[in-house]
Tab-separated table of C-alpha atoms in Angstrom:
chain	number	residue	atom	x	y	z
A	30	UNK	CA	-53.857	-16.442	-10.188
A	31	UNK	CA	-52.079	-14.778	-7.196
A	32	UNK	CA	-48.835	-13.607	-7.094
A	33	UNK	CA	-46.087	-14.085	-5.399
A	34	UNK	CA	-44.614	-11.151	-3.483
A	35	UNK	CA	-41.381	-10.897	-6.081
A	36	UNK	CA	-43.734	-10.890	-9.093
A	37	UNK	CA	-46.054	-8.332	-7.526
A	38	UNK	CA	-42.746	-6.171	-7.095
A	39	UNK	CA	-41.766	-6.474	-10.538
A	40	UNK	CA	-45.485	-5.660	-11.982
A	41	UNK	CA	-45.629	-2.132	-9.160
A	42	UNK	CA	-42.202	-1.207	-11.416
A	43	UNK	CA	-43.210	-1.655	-14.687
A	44	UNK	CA	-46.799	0.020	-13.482
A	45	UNK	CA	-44.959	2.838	-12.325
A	46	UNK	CA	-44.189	5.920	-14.396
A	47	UNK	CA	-40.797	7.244	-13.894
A	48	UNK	CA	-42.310	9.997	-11.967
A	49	UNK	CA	-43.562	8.065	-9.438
A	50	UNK	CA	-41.644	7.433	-5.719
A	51	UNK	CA	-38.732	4.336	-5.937
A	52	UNK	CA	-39.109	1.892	-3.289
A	53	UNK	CA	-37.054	2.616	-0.422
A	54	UNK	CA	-34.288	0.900	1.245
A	55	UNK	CA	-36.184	-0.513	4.377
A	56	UNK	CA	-39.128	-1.569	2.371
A	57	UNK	CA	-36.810	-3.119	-0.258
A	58	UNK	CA	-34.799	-5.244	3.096
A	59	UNK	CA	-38.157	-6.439	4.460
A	60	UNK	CA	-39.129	-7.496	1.087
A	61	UNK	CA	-36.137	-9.607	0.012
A	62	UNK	CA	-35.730	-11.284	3.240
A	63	UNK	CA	-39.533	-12.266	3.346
A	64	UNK	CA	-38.306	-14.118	-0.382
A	65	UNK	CA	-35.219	-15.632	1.156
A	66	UNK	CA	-37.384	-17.547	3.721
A	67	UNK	CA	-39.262	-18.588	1.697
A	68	UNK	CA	-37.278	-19.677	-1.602
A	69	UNK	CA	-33.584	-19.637	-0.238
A	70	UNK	CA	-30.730	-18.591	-2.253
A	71	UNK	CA	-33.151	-17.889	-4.875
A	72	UNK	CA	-34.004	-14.695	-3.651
A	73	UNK	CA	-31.164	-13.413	-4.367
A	74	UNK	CA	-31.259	-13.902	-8.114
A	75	UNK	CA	-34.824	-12.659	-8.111
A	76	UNK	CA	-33.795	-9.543	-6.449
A	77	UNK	CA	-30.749	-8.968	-9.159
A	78	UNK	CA	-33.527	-8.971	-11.941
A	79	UNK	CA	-35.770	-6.618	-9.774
A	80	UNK	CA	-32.465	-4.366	-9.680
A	81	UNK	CA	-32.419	-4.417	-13.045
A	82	UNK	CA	-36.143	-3.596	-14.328
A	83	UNK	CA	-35.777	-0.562	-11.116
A	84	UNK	CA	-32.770	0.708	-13.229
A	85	UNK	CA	-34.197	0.679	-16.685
A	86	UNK	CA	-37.327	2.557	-14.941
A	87	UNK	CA	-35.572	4.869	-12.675
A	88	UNK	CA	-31.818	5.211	-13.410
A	89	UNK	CA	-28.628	4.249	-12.081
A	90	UNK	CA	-28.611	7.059	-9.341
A	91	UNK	CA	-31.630	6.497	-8.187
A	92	UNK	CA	-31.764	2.886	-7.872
A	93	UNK	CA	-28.145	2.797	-6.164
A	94	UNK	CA	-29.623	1.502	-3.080
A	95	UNK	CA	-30.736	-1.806	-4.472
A	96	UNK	CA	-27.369	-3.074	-4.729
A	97	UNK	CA	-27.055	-1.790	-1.170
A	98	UNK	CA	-29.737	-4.153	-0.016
A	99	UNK	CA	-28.978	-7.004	-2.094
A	100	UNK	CA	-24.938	-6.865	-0.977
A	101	UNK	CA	-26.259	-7.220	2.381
A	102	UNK	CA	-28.671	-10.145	2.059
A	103	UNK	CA	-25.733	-11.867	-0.108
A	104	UNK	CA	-22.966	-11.784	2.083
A	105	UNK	CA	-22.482	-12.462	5.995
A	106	UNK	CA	-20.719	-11.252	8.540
A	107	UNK	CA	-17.463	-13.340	8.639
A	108	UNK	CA	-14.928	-13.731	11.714
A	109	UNK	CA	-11.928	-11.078	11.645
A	110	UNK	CA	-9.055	-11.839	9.479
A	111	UNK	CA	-6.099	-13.561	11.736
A	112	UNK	CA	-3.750	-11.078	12.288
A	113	UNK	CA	-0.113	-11.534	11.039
A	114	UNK	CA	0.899	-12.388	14.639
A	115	UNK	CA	-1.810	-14.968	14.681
A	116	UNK	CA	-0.200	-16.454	11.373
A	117	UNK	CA	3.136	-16.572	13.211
A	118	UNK	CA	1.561	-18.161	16.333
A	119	UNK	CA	-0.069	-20.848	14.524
A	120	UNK	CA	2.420	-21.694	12.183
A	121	UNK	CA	5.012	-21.795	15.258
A	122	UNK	CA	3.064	-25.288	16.013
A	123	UNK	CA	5.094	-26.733	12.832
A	124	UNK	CA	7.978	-26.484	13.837
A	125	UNK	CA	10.241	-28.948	15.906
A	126	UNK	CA	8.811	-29.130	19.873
A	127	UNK	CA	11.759	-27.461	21.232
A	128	UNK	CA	12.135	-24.559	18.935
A	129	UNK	CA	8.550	-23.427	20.315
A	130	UNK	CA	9.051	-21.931	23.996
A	131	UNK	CA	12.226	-19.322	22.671
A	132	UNK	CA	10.281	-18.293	19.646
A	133	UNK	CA	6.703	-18.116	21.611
A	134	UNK	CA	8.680	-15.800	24.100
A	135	UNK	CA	10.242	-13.354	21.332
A	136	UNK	CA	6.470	-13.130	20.641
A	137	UNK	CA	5.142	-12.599	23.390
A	138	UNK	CA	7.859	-9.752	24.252
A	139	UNK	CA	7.456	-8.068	20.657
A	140	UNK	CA	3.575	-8.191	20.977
A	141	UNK	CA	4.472	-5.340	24.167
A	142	UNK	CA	6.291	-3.336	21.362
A	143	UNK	CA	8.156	-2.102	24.227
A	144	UNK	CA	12.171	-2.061	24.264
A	145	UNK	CA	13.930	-4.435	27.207
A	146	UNK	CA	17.467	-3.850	27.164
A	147	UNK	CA	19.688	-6.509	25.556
A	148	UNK	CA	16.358	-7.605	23.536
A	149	UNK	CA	15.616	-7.316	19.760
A	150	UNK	CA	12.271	-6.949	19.168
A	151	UNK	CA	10.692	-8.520	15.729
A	152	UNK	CA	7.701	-7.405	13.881
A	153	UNK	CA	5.217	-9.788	13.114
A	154	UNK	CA	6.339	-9.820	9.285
A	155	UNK	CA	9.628	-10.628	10.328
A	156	UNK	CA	8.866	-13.515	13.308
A	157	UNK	CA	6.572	-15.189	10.164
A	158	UNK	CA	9.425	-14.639	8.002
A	159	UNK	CA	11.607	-16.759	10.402
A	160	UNK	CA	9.270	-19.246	11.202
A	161	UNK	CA	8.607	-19.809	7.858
A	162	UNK	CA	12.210	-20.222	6.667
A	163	UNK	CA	12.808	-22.294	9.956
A	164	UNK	CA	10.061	-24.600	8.872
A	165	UNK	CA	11.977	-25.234	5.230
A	166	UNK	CA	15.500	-25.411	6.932
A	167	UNK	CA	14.117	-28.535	9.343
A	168	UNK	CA	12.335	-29.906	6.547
A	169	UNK	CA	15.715	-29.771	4.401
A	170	UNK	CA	17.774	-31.134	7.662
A	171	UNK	CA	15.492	-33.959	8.004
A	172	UNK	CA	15.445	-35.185	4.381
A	173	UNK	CA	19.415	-34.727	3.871
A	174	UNK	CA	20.204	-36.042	7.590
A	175	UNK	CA	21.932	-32.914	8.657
A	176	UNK	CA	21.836	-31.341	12.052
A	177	UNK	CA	19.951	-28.694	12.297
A	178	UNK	CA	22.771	-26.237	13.881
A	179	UNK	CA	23.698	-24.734	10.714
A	180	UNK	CA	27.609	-25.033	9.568
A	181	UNK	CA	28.715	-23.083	7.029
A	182	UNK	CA	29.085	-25.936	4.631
A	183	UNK	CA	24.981	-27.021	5.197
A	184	UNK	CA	23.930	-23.469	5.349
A	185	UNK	CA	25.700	-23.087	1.430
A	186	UNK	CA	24.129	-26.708	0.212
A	187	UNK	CA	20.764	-25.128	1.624
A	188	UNK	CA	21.272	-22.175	-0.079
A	189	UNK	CA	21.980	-24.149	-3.316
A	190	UNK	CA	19.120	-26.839	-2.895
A	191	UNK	CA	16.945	-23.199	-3.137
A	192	UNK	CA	18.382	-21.848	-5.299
A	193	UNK	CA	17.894	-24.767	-8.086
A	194	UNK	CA	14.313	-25.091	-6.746
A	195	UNK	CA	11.253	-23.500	-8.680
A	196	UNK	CA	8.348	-21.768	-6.874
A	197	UNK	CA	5.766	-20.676	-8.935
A	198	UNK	CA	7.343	-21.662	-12.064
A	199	UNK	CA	9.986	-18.965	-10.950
A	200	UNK	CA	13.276	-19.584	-10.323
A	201	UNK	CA	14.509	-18.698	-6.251
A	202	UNK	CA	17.444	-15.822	-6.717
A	203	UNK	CA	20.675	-15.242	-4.846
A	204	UNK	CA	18.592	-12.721	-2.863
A	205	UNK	CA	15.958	-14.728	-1.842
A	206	UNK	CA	18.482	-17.422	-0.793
A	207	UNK	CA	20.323	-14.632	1.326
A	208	UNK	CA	17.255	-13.711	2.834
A	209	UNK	CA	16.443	-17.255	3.972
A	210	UNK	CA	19.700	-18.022	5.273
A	211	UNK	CA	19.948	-14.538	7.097
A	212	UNK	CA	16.542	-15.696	8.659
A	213	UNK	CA	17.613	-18.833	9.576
A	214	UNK	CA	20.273	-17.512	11.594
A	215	UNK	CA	17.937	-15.245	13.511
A	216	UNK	CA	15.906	-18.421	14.335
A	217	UNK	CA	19.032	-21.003	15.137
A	218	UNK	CA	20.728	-18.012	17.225
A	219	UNK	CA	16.900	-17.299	19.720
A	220	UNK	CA	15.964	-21.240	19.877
A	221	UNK	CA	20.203	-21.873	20.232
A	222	UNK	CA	21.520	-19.543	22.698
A	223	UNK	CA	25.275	-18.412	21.971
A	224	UNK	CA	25.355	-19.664	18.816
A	225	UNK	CA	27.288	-18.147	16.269
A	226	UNK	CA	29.090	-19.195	13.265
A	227	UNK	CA	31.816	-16.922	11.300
A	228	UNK	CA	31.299	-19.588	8.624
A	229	UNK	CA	27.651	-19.170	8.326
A	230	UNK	CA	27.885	-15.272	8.091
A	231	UNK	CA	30.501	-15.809	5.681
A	232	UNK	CA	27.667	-17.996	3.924
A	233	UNK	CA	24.732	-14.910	4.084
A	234	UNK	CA	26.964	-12.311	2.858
A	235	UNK	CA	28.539	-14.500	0.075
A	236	UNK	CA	25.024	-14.921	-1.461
A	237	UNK	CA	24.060	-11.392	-1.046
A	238	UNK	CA	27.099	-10.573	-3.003
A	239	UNK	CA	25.927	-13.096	-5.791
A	240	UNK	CA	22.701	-11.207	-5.223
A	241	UNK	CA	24.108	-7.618	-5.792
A	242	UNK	CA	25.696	-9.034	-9.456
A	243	UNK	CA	22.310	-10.757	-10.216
A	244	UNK	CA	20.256	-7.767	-9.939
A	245	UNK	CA	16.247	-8.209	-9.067
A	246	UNK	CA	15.406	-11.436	-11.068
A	247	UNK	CA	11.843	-10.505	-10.303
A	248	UNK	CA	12.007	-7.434	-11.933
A	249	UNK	CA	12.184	-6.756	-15.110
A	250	UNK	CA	12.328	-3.255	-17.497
A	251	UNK	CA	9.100	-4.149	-19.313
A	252	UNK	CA	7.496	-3.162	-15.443
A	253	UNK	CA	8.989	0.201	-16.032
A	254	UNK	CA	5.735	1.528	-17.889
A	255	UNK	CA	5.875	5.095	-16.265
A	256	UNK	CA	3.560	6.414	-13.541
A	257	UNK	CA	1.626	8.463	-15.581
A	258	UNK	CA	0.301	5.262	-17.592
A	259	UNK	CA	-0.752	3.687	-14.268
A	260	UNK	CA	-2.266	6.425	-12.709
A	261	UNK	CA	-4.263	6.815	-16.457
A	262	UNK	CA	-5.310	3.323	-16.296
A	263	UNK	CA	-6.558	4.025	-12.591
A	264	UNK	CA	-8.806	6.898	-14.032
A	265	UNK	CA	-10.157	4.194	-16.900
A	266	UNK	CA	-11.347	2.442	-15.064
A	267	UNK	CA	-13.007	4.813	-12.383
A	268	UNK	CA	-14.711	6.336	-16.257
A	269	UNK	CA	-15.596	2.835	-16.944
A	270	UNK	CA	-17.593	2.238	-13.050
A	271	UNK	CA	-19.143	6.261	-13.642
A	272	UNK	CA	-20.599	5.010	-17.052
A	273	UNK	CA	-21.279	1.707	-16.084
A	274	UNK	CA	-25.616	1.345	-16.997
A	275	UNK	CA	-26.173	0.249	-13.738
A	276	UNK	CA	-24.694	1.286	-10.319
A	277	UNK	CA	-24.351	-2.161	-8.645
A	278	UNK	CA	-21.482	-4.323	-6.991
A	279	UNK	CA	-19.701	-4.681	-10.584
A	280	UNK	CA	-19.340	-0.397	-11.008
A	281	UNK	CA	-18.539	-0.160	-7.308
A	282	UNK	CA	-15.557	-2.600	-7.474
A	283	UNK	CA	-13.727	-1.514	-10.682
A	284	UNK	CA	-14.091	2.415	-9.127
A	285	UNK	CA	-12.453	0.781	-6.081
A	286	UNK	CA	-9.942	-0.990	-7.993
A	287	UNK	CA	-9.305	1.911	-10.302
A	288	UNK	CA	-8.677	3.854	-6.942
A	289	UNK	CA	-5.982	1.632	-5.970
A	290	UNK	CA	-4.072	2.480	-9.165
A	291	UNK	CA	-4.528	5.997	-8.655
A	292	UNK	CA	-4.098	6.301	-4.875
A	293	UNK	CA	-1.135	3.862	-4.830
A	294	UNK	CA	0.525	6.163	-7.549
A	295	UNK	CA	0.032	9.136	-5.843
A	296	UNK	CA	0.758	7.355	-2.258
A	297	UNK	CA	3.665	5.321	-3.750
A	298	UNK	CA	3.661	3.205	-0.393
A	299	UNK	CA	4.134	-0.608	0.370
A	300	UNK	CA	0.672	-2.706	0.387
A	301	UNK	CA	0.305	-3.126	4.083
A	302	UNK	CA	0.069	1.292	4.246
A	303	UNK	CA	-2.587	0.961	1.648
A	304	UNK	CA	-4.462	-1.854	3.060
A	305	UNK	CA	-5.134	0.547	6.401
A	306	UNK	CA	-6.380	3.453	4.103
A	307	UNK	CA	-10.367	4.288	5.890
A	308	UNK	CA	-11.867	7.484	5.562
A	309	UNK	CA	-12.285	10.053	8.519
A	310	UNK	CA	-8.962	8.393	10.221
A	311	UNK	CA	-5.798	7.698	7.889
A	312	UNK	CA	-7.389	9.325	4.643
A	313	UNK	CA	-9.308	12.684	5.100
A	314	UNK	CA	-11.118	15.082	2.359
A	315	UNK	CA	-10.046	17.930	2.916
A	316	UNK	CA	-11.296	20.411	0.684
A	317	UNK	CA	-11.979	20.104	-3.408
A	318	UNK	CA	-8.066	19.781	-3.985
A	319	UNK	CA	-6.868	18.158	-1.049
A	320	UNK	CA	-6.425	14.381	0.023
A	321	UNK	CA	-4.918	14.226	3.571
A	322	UNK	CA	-2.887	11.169	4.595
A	323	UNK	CA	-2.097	9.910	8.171
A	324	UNK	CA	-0.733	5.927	8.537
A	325	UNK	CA	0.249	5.277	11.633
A	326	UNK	CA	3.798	3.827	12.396
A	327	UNK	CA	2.585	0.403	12.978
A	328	UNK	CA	1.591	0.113	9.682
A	329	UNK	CA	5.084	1.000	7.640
A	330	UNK	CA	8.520	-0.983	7.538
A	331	UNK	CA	9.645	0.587	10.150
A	332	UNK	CA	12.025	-1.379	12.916
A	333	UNK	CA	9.510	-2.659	15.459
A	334	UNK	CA	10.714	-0.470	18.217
A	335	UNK	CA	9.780	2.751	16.158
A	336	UNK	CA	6.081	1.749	15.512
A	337	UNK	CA	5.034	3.375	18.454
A	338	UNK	CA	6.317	6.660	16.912
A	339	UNK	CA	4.873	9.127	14.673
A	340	UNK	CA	2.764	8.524	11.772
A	341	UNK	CA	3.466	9.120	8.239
A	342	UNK	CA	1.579	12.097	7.322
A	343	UNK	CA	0.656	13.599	3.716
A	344	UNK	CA	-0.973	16.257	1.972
A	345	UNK	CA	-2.077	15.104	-1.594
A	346	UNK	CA	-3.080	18.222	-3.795
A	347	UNK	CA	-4.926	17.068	-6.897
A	348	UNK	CA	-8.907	17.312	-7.872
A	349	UNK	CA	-8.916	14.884	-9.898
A	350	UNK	CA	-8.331	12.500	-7.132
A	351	UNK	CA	-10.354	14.892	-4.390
A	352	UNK	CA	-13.171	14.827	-6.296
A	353	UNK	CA	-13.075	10.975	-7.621
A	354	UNK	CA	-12.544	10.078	-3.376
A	355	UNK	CA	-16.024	12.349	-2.578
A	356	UNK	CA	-17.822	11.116	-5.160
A	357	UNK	CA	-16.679	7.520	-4.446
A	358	UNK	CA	-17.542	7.929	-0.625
A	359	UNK	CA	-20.949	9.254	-1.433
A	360	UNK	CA	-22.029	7.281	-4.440
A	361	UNK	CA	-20.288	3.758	-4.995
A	362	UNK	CA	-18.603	2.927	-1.404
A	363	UNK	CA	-22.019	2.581	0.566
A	364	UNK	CA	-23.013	0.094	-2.162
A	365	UNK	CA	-19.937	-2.472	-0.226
A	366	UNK	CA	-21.515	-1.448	3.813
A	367	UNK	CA	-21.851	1.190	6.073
A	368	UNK	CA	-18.169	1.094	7.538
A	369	UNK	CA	-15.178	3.378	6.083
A	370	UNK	CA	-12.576	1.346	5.002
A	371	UNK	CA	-11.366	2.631	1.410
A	372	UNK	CA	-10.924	-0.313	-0.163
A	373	UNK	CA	-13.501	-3.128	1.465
A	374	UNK	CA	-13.761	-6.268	0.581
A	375	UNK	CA	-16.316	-7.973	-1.964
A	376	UNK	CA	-16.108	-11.038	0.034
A	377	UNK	CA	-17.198	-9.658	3.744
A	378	UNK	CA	-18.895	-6.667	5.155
A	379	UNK	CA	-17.087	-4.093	7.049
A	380	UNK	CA	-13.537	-5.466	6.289
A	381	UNK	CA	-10.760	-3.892	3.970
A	382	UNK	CA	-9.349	-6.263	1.244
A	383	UNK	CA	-5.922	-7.218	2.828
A	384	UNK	CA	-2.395	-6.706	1.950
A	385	UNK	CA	-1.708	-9.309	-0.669
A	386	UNK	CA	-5.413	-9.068	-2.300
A	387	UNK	CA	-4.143	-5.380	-3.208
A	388	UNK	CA	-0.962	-6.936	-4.156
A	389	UNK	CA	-3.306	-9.310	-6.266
A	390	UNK	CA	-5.503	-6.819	-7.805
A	391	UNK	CA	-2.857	-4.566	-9.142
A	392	UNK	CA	-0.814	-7.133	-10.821
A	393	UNK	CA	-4.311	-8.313	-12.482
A	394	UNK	CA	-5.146	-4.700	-13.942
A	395	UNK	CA	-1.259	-3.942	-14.857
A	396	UNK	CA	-1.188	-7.256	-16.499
A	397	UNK	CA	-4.166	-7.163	-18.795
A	398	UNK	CA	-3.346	-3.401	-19.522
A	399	UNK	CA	0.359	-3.387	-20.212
A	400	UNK	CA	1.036	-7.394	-20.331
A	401	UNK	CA	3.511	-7.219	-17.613
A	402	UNK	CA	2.803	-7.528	-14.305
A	403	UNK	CA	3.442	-4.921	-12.011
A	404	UNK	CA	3.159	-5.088	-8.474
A	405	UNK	CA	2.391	-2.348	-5.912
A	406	UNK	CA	6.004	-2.601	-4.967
A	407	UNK	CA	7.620	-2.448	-8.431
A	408	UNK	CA	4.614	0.501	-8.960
A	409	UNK	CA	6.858	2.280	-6.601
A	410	UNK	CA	9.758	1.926	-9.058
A	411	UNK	CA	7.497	3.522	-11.712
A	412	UNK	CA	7.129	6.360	-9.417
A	413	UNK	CA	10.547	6.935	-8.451
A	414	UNK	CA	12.025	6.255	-11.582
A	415	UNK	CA	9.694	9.028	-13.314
A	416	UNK	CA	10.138	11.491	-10.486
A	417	UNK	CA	13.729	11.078	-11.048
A	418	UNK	CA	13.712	12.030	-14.634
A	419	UNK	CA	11.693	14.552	-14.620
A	420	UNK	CA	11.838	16.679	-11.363
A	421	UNK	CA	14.101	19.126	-10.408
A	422	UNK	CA	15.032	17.711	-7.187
A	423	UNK	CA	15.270	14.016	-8.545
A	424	UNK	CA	16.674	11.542	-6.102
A	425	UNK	CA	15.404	13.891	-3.353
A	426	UNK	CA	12.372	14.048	-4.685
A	427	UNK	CA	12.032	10.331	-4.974
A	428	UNK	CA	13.119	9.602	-1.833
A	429	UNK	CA	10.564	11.903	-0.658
A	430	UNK	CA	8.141	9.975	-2.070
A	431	UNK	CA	8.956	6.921	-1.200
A	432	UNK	CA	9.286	7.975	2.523
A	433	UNK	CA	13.436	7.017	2.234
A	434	UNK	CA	15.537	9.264	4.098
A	435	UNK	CA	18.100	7.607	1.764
A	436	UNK	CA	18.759	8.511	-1.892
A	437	UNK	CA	21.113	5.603	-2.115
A	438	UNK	CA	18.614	3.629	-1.094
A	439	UNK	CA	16.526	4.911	-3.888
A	440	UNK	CA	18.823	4.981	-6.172
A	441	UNK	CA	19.883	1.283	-5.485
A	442	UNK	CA	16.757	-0.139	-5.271
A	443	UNK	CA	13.886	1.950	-7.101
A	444	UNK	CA	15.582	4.260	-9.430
A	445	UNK	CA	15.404	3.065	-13.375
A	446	UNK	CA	15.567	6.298	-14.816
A	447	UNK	CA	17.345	5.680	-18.245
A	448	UNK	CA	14.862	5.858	-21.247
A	449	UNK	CA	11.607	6.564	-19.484
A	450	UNK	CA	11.996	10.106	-20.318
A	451	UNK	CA	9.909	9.841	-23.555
A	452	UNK	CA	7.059	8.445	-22.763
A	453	UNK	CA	4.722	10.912	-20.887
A	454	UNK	CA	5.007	13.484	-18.302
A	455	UNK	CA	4.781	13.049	-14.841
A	456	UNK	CA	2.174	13.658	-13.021
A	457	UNK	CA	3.432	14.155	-9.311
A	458	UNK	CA	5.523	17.548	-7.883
A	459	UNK	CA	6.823	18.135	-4.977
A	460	UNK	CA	5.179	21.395	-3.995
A	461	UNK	CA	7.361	21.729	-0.616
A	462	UNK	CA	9.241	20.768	2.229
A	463	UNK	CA	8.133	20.939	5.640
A	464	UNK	CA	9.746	19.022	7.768
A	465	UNK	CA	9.619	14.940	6.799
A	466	UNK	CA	6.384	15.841	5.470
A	467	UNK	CA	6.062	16.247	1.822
A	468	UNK	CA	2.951	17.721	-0.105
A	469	UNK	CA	2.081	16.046	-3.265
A	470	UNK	CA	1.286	18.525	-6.344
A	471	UNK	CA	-0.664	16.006	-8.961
């Protein structure tokens, strides 16, 4: 009987003694696409199998590049992800005909990034923000027969019709409300020129009031699980991808994921700085102790006129997370592609996972681990919160960390100091200040 080219493959491995040379990555390429022309899809669960006999002869190290080959076979090359200012753009087509040449403009002008006098630029959070909230407010206008020139009276009603709404089986806060009308404003006062409304302001800062009794509905003090336990869990799962029995995709994405608990504890910023994170550019190894961090402006909440400025620059000094990045670039990242990206994406080659998949991913881990959900921004509450209780410079040393020039700000919106004391030590000093950088002892 003669064999087919994948069974000829698997009887070469289990003919060869462990000694003997492991088919290399070219050989292994040629091989599987050969199979995919001539089976289809069913190549690729052939090839997982060969993986697996390969491993049990040769080992996980040696082996590696089989998931290598079979990653690219399995997944494509897909368009670029649309950009938040394409998001903005397209959504704009939603909203009422007339609204579209005043917003397209304040686009168009903030896309420069370069200040015009009597302008406001927006950043391309923001302009979706408005457009977005613009979109619910003519929605809400058309149903209830209002005009859509707020008054302070309509503004309120809108405020309350959210409010009593559920999204997510979660109930919308006074904040959230505040935000939306605030937004609205923005919107009604580019697509309305000269409006303004004492009335409506009255409105905005009413509700933020509400909002500054309420507290953070979102948040709650079971999130407040200490640093130290997330960065842990980070490392349990990199242990967990190191002793995994084979090296494949699985191994390579829980040491990526376990990397985004570590990295985002240590680098306690918002999702978008993370999601930017590529190696050789914003994230350098520098030596055996030392992570070095550069984002650039664009990438931080920063007012859109300052994103041309400098970047926000870090020197991390811990092995533990030195030595997990090196042997992460060298062992389990080529396994995703050949591009640098820290954390790249399962789901396309030479991409990073965005923003809200980060967002995603920790609140999955955190959940399962601690039964709360914790999000990369409340994660930052952990920090500051911990670095608070138990550092000498507290507030200053949170605000450090958090990149705030403000401790109020900290202390206001991050700070939950008050019984986290117990539970374990932190893991993060400040070793120095040097200028607004800050070098972070873990």
């Amino acid at each position: 009987m003669t064999l087919n080219a994948h069974l000829r493959l698997l009887a070469d491995i289990r003919r060869a003694s462990p000694s003997d040379p492991v088919p290399g990555r070219a050989e292994l390429s040629e091989h599987l696409s050969q199979r995919q022309a001539e089976t289809g899809a069913t190549a690729l669960s052939e090839f997982a199998y060969v993986q697996q006999m390969a491993n049990a002869k040769w080992g996980r190290g040696r082996t590696a590049h089989f998931a290598q080959v079979l990653r690219q076979h399995r997944v494509s090359q897909k368009p670029p992800r649309r950009t938040a200012w394409g998001e903005a753009e397209a959504l704009l087509q939603e909203l009422p005909k007339h609204w579209h040449s005043p917003i397209a403009g304040q686009i168009s002008l903030s896309k420069q990034g370069k200040r015009v006098l009597g302008q406001t630029l927006w950043s391309a959070a923001h302009t979706l923000n408005v457009i977005r909230a613009l979109k619910r407010w003519a929605a809400y206008c058309s149903v209830h027969g209002c005009s859509m020139v707020p008054t302070g009276s309509s503004l309120d009603a809108f405020g309350r019709h959210l409010f009593a709404d559920r999204e997510d089986g979660q109930t919308v806060g006074a904040r959230t409300v505040a935000d939306y009308q605030s937004r609205i404003l923005s919107g009604i006062g580019l697509v309305q020129p000269g409006f303004a409304s004492t009335a409506c302001n009255f409105v905005v800062a009413d509700w933020r009031n509400r909002a500054d009794q309420e507290g953070a509905v979102t948040k709650t003090g079971a999130q407040l699980v200490g640093a130290t336990a997330i960065w842990d869990l980070g490392f349990r799962h990199i242990d967990n991808a190191r002793s995994a029995p084979m090296r494949g995709l699985d191994a390579a994405r829980q040491y990526r994921n376990g990397l985004i608990l570590a990295i985002g504890t240590a680098l306690p910023q918002r999702a978008r700085a993370l999601s930017c994170l590529s190696f050789g550019s914003s994230l350098s190894l520098r030596d055996d102790d030392t992570v070095g961090i550069r984002i650039p402006a664009s990438m931080l909440k920063l007012p859109e006129e300052r994103k041309q400025g400098a970047p926000y620059e870090r020197s991390l000094h811990n092995r533990r997370l030195a030595q997990a990045l090196q042997e992460y670039r060298q062992l389990f990242r080529p396994i995703f592609d050949d591009g640098c990206a820290v954390f790249p994406s399962i789901k396309s080659r030479n991409t990073g996972i965005s923003e809200k998949q980060i967002g995603r991913l920790t609140g999955n881990m955190t959940e399962k681990a601690f039964g709360t959900r914790i999000s990369i921004h409340r994660l930052r509450d952990n920090v500051a919160t911990q670095a608070s209780e138990t550092m000498t410079a507290t507030g200053r040393a949170a605000a450090a960390l958090l990149g705030h020039k403000s401790q109020s700000t900290v202390a206001r919106h991050y700070d939950h100091s008050e019984g986290i004391q117990a539970a374990e030590e932190f893991g993060a000093l400040l070793s120095s200040y040097q200028g607004a950088g800050v070098d972070l002892d873990l």
